[in-house]
Short mmCIF file of C-alpha atoms and ligand atoms in Angstrom, two decimals:
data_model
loop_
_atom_site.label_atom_id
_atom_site.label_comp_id
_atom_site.label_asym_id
_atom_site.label_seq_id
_atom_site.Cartn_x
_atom_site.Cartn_y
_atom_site.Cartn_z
CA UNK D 9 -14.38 -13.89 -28.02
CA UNK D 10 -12.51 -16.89 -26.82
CA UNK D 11 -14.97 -19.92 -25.01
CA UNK D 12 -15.30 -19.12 -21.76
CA UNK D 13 -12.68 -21.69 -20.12
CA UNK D 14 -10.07 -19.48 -21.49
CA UNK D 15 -11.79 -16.09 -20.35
CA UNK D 16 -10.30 -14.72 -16.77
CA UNK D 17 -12.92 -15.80 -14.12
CA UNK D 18 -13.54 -12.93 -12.38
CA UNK D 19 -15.58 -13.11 -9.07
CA UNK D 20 -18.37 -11.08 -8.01
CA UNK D 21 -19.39 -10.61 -4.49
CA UNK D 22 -22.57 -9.52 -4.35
CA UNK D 23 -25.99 -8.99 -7.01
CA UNK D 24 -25.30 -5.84 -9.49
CA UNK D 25 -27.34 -4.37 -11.71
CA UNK D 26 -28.63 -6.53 -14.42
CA UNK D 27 -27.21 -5.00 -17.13
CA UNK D 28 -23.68 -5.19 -15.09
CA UNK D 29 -23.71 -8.94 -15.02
CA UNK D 30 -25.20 -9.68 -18.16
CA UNK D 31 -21.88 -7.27 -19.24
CA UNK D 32 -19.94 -9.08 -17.09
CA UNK D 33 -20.67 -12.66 -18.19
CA UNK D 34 -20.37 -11.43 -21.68
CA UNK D 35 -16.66 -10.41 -21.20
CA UNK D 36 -15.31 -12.89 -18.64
CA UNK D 37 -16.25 -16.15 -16.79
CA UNK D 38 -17.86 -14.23 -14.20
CA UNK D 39 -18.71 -16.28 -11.31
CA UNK D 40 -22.15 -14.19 -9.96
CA UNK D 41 -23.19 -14.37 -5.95
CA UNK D 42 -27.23 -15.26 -7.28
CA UNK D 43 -27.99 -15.21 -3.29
CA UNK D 44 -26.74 -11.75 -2.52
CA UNK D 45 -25.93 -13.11 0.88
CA UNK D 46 -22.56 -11.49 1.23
CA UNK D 47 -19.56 -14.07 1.27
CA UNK D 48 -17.94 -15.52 4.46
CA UNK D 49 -14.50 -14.78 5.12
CA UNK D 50 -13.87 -18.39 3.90
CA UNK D 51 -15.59 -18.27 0.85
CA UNK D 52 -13.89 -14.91 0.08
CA UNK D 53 -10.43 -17.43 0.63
CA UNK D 54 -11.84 -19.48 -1.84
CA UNK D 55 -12.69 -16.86 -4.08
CA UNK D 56 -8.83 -15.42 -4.01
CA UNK D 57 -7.79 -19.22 -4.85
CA UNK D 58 -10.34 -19.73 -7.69
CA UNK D 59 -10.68 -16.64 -9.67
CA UNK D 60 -8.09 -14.36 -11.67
CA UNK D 61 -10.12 -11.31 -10.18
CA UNK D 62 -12.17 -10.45 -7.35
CA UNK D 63 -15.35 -7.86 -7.45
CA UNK D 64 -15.69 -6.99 -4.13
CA UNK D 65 -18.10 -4.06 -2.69
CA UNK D 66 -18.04 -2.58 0.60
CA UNK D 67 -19.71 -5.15 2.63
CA UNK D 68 -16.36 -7.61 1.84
CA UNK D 69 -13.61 -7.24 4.60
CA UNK D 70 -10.41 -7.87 2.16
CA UNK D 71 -8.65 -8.56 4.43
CA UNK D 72 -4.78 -9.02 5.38
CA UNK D 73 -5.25 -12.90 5.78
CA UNK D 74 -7.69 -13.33 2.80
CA UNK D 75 -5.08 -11.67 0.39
CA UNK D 76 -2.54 -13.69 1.58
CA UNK D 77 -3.86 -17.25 1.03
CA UNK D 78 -1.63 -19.69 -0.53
CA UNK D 79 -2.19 -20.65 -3.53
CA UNK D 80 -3.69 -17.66 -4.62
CA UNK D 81 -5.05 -16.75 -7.92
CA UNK D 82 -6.25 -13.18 -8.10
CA UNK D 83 -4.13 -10.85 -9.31
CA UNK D 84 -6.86 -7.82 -9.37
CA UNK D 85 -9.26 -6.62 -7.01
CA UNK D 86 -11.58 -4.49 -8.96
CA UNK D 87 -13.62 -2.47 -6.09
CA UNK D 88 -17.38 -1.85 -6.90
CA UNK D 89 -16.97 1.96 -5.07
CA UNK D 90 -14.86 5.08 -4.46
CA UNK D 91 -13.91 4.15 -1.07
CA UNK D 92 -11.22 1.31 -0.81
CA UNK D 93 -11.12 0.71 3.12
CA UNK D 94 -12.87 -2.88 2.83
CA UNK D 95 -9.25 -3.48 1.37
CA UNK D 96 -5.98 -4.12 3.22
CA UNK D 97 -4.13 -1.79 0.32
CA UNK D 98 -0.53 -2.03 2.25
CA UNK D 99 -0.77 -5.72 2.22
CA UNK D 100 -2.26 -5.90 -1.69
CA UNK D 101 0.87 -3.69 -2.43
CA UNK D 102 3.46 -6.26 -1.21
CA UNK D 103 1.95 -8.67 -2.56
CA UNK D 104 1.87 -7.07 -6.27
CA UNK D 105 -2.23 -7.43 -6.24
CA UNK D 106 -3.65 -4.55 -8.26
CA UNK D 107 -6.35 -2.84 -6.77
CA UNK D 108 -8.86 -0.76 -8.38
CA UNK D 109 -12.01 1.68 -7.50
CA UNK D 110 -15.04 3.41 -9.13
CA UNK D 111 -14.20 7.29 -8.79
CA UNK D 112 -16.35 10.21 -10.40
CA UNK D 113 -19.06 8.50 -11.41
CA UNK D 114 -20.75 8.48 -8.35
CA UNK D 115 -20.12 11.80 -7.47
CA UNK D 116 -23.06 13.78 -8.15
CA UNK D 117 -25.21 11.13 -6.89
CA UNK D 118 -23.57 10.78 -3.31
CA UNK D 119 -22.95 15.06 -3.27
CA UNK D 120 -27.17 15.07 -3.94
CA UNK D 121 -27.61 12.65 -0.68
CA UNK D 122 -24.73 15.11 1.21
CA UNK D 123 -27.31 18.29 0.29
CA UNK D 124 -30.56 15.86 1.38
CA UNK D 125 -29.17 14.91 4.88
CA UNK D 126 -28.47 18.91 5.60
CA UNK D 127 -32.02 19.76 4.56
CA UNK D 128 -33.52 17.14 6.35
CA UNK D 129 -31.60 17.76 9.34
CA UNK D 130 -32.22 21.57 9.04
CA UNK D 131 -35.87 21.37 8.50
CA UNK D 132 -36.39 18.37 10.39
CA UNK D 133 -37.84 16.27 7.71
CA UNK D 134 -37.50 12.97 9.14
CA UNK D 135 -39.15 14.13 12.51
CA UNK D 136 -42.14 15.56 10.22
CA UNK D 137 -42.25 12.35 8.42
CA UNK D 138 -42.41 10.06 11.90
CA UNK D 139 -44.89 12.74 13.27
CA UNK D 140 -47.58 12.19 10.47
CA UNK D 141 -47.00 8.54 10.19
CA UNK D 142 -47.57 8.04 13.88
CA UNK D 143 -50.66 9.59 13.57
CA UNK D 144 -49.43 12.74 16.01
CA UNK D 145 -50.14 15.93 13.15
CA UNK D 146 -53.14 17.77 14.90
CA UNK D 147 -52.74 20.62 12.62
CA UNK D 148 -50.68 23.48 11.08
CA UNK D 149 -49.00 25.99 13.86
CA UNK D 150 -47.40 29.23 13.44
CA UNK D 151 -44.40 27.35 15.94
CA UNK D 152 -44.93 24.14 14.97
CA UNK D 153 -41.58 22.12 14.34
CA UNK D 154 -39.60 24.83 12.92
CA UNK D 155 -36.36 24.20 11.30
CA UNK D 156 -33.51 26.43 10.70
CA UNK D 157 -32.53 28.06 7.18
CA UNK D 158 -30.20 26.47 4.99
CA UNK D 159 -29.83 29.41 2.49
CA UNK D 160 -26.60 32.14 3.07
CA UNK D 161 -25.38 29.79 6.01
CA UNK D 162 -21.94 28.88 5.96
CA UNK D 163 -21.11 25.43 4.81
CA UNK D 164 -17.36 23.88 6.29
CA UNK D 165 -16.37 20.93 4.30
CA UNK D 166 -13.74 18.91 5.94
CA UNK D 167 -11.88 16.45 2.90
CA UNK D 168 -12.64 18.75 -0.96
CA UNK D 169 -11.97 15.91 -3.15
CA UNK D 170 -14.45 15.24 -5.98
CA UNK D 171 -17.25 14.94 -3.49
CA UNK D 172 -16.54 17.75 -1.09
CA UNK D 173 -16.08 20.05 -4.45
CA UNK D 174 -19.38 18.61 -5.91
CA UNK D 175 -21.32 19.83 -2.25
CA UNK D 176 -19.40 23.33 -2.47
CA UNK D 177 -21.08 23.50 -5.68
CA UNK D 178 -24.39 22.80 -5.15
CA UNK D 179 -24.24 24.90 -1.45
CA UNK D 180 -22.66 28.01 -3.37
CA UNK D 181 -24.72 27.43 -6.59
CA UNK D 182 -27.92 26.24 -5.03
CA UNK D 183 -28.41 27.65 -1.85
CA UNK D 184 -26.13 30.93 -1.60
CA UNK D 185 -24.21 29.31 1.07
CA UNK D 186 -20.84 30.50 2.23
CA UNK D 187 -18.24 27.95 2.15
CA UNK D 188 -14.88 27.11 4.04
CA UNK D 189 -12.84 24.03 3.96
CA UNK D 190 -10.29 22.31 5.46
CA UNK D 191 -8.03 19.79 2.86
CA UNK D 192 -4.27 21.16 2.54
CA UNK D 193 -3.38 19.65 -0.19
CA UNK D 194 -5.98 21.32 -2.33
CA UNK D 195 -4.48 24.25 -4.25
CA UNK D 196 -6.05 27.44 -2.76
CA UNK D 197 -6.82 28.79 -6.92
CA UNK D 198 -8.64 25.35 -7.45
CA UNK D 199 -10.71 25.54 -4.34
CA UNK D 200 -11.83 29.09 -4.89
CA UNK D 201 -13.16 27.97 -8.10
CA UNK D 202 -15.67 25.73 -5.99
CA UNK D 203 -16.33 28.98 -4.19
CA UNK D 204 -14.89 27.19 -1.49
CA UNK D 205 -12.09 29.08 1.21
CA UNK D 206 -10.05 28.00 3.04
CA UNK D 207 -9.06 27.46 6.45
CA UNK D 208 -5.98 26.50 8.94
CA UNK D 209 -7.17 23.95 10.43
CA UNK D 210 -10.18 21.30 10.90
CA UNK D 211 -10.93 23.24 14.23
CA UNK D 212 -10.95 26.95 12.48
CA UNK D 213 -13.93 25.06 10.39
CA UNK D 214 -16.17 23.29 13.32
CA UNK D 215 -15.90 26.59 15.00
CA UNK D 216 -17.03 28.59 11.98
CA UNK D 217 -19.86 26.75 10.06
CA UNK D 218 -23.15 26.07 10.77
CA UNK D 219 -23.07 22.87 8.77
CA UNK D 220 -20.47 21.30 8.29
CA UNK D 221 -20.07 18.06 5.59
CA UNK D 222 -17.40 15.48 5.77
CA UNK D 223 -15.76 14.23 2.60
CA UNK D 224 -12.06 13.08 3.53
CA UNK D 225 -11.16 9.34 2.75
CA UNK D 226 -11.52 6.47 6.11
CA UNK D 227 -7.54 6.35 6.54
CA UNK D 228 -6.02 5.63 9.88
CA UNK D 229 -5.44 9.60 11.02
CA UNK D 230 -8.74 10.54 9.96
CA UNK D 231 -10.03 7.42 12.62
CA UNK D 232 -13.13 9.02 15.00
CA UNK D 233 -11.42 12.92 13.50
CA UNK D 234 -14.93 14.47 14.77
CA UNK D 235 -14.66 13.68 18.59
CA UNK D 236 -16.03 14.84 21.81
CA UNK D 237 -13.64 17.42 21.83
CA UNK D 238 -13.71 18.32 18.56
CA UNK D 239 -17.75 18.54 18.39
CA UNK D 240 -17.61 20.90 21.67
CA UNK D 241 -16.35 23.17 19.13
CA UNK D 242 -18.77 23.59 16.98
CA UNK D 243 -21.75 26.05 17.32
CA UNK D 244 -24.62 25.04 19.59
CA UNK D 245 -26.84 25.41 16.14
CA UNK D 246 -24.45 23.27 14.10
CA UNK D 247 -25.44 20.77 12.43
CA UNK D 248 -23.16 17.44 11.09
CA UNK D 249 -23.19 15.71 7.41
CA UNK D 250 -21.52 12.36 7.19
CA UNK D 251 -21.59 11.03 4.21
CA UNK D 252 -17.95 9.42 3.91
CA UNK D 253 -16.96 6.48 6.43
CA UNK D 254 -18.53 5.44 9.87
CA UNK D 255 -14.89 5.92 11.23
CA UNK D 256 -14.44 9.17 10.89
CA UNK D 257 -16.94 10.22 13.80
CA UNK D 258 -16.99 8.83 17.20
CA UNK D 259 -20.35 7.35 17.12
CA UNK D 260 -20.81 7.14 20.93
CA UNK D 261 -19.74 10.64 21.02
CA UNK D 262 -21.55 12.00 18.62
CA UNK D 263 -24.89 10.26 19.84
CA UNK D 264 -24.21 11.93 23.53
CA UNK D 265 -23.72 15.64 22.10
CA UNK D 266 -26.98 15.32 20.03
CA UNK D 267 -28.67 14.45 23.15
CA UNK D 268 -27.09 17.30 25.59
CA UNK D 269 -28.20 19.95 22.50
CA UNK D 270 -23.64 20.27 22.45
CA UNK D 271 -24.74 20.80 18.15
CA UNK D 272 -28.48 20.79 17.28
CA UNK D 273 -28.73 18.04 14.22
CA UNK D 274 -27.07 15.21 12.57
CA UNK D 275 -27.13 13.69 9.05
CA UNK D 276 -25.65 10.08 8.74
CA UNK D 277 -25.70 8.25 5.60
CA UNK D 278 -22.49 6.08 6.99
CA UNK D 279 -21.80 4.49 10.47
CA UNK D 280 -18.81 2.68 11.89
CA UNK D 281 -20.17 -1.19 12.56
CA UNK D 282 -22.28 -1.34 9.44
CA UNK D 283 -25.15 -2.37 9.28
CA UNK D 284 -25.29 -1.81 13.06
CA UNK D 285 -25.88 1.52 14.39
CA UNK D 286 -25.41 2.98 17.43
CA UNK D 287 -28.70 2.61 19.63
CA UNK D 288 -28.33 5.86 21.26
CA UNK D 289 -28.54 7.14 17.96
CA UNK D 290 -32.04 5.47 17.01
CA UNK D 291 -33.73 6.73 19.76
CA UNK D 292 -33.40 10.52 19.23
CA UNK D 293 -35.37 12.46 17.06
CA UNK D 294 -32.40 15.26 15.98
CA UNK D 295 -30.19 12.40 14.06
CA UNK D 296 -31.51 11.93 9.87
CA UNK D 297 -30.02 8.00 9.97
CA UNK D 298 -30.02 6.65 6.27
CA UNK D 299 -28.71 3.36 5.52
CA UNK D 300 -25.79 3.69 3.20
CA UNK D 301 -27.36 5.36 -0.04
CA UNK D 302 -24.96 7.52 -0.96
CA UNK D 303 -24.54 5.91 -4.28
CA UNK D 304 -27.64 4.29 -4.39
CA UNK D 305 -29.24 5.18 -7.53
CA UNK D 306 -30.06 2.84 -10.81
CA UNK D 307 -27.78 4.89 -13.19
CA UNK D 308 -25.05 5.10 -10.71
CA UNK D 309 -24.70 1.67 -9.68
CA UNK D 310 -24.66 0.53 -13.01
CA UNK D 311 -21.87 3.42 -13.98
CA UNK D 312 -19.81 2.09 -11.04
CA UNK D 313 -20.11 -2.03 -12.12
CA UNK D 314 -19.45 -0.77 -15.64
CA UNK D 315 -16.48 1.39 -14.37
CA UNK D 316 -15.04 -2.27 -12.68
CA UNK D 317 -15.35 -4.09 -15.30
CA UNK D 318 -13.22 -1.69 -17.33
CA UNK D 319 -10.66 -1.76 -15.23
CA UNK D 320 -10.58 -5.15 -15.31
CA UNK D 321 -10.91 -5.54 -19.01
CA UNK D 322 -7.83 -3.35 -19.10
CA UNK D 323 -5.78 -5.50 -17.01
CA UNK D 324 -6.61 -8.54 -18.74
CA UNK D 325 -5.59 -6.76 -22.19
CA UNK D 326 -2.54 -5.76 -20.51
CA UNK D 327 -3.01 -2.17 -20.41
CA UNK D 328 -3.11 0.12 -17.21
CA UNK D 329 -6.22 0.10 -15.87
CA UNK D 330 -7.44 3.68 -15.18
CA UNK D 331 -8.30 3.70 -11.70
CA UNK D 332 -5.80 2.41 -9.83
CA UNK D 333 -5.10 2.51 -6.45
CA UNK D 334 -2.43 -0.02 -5.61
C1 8YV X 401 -20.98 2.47 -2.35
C2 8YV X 401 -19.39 4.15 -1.24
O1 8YV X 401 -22.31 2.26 -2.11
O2 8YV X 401 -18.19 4.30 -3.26
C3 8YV X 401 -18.15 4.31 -2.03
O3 8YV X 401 -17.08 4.48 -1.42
O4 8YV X 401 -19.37 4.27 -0.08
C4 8YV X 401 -20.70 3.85 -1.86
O5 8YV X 401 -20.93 4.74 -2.89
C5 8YV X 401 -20.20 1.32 -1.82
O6 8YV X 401 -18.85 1.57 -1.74
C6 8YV X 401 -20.44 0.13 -2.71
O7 8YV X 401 -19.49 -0.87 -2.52
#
């Protein structure tokens, strides 16, 4: 290995796991955020001046303006995560800046935290939880906070990418629950082999499941997709999974059909103002709020920072790195 003034200095954004930096540092000048304060807009400027590559996770805006700053350096952006919407990919494109994410291997991890919001929304596990801790439990009742069944309900997963599949599996699999999708430009034979059918339209889904999962990317069509309208149609027993992008569901909406009973339940893992969420949504009791976790396990997050820094050790040797996106 060459000294380190001659290694690509690669910036990284935010604290990984240990054995992600110590990787890092060993295979470029990595430039590591010690603080885990997330960077200013300005220092991210700075970053796209100084470095060859930028590490950015999903709490870095990557933006329009911060690609764009003259003189810049960075000719990578090697994103610690599936989801690329922190990233201004149209503007990256024109300006020939590679950009790169962390599919598959946090799959099974954020598919696991999918099937944990539905069963704490259906058996209302966080309620229980804020019922003992506030000291309110007077006893076992024969009516006492029931639930609803989770097993041979039907399961309508809007977006079957890896994710959506990986849920279909673990709903057919695991629970004996039906499942319907909506994603056209999944072959019909592949879906079926998730156990997964299929259906005309994101509508024919809400009006048919009893849960229904979201797993389609934040793009600008999919923007607040589950609506006031579109949440009218679902079943008054339905109950909503979000575990892909904030954006995808009007919050406000959302918050106000909980509370007039238009679907029973809610599971969010992912909100639109991160990390704000909606205070309508704090105050009721039939919303399971986590804070981002999808992903959030030890062997994960180091499978993702090892993932970027592959992609950017293929780039610096010159070959294509595997998971690119622009
Ligand atoms: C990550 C995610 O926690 O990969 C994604 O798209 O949403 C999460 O798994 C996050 O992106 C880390 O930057």
């Amino acid at each position: 290995m060459s000294n380190s003034t001659s290694r690509p200095v690669v910036v990284i954004t935010r604290r990984l796991p240990e054995a992600v930096e110590r990787h890092a540092t060993e295979l470029f000048d990595a430039r590591l955020n010690s603080s885990d304060t997330a960077l200013t807009a300005e220092q991210l400027a700075e970053a796209m001046r100084s470095g060859d590559a930028l590490l950015p996770t999903v709490s870095d805006a990557i933006t329009s303006a911060i690609l764009s700053v003259s003189p810049r350096r960075v000719k990578i952006v090697a994103n610690f995560g599936v989801g690329y919407d922190n990233i201004d990919i149209a503007t990256a494109r024109s300006l020939g800046i590679v950009v790169t994410n962390t599919p598959d291997v946090l799959t099974d991890d954020t598919a696991d935290l999918a099937m944990t919001l539905l069963l704490m929304a259906a058996r209302r596990a966080g309620e229980g939880e804020r019922h003992i801790r506030a000291g309110d439990w007077t006893g076992w009742g024969p009516t006492h906070m029931l639930g609803t069944s989770v097993s041979g309900k039907t399961l309508g997963i809007l977006g079957l990418g890896r994710i959506g599949r990986a849920v279909a599996r673990r709903a057919v699999e695991g629970f004996g629950m039906r499942v319907i999708y909506f994603d056209p430009p999944v072959p019909i034979g592949e879906a079926r082999a998730y156990g997964a059918s299929p259906r005309q339209s994101v509508e024919d889904v809400l009006r048919e499941s009893d849960f229904v999962s979201l797993h389609m990317p934040a793009s600008p069509e999919n923007h607040h997709l589950i609506n006031a309208d579109r949440l009218a149609l679902m079943p008054r027993h339905a109950i909503l999974i979000n575990t892909a992008r904030g954006g995808v569901v009007d919050e406000p909406a959302l918050a106000a059909a909980l509370k007039s009973h238009v679907i029973a339940a809610a599971g969010l893992d992912v909100f639109e103002r991160e990390p704000k969420v909606d205070p309508a949504l704090i105050t009721l009791e039939n919303v399971v709020l986590l804070p981002h976790l999808g992903s959030a396990t030890i062997e994960t997050r180091v499978a993702m920072g090892e993932r970027a820094l592959s992609n950017l050790a293929a780039f610096f040797a010159n070959a294509p790195p595997h998971d690119r996106v622009a």
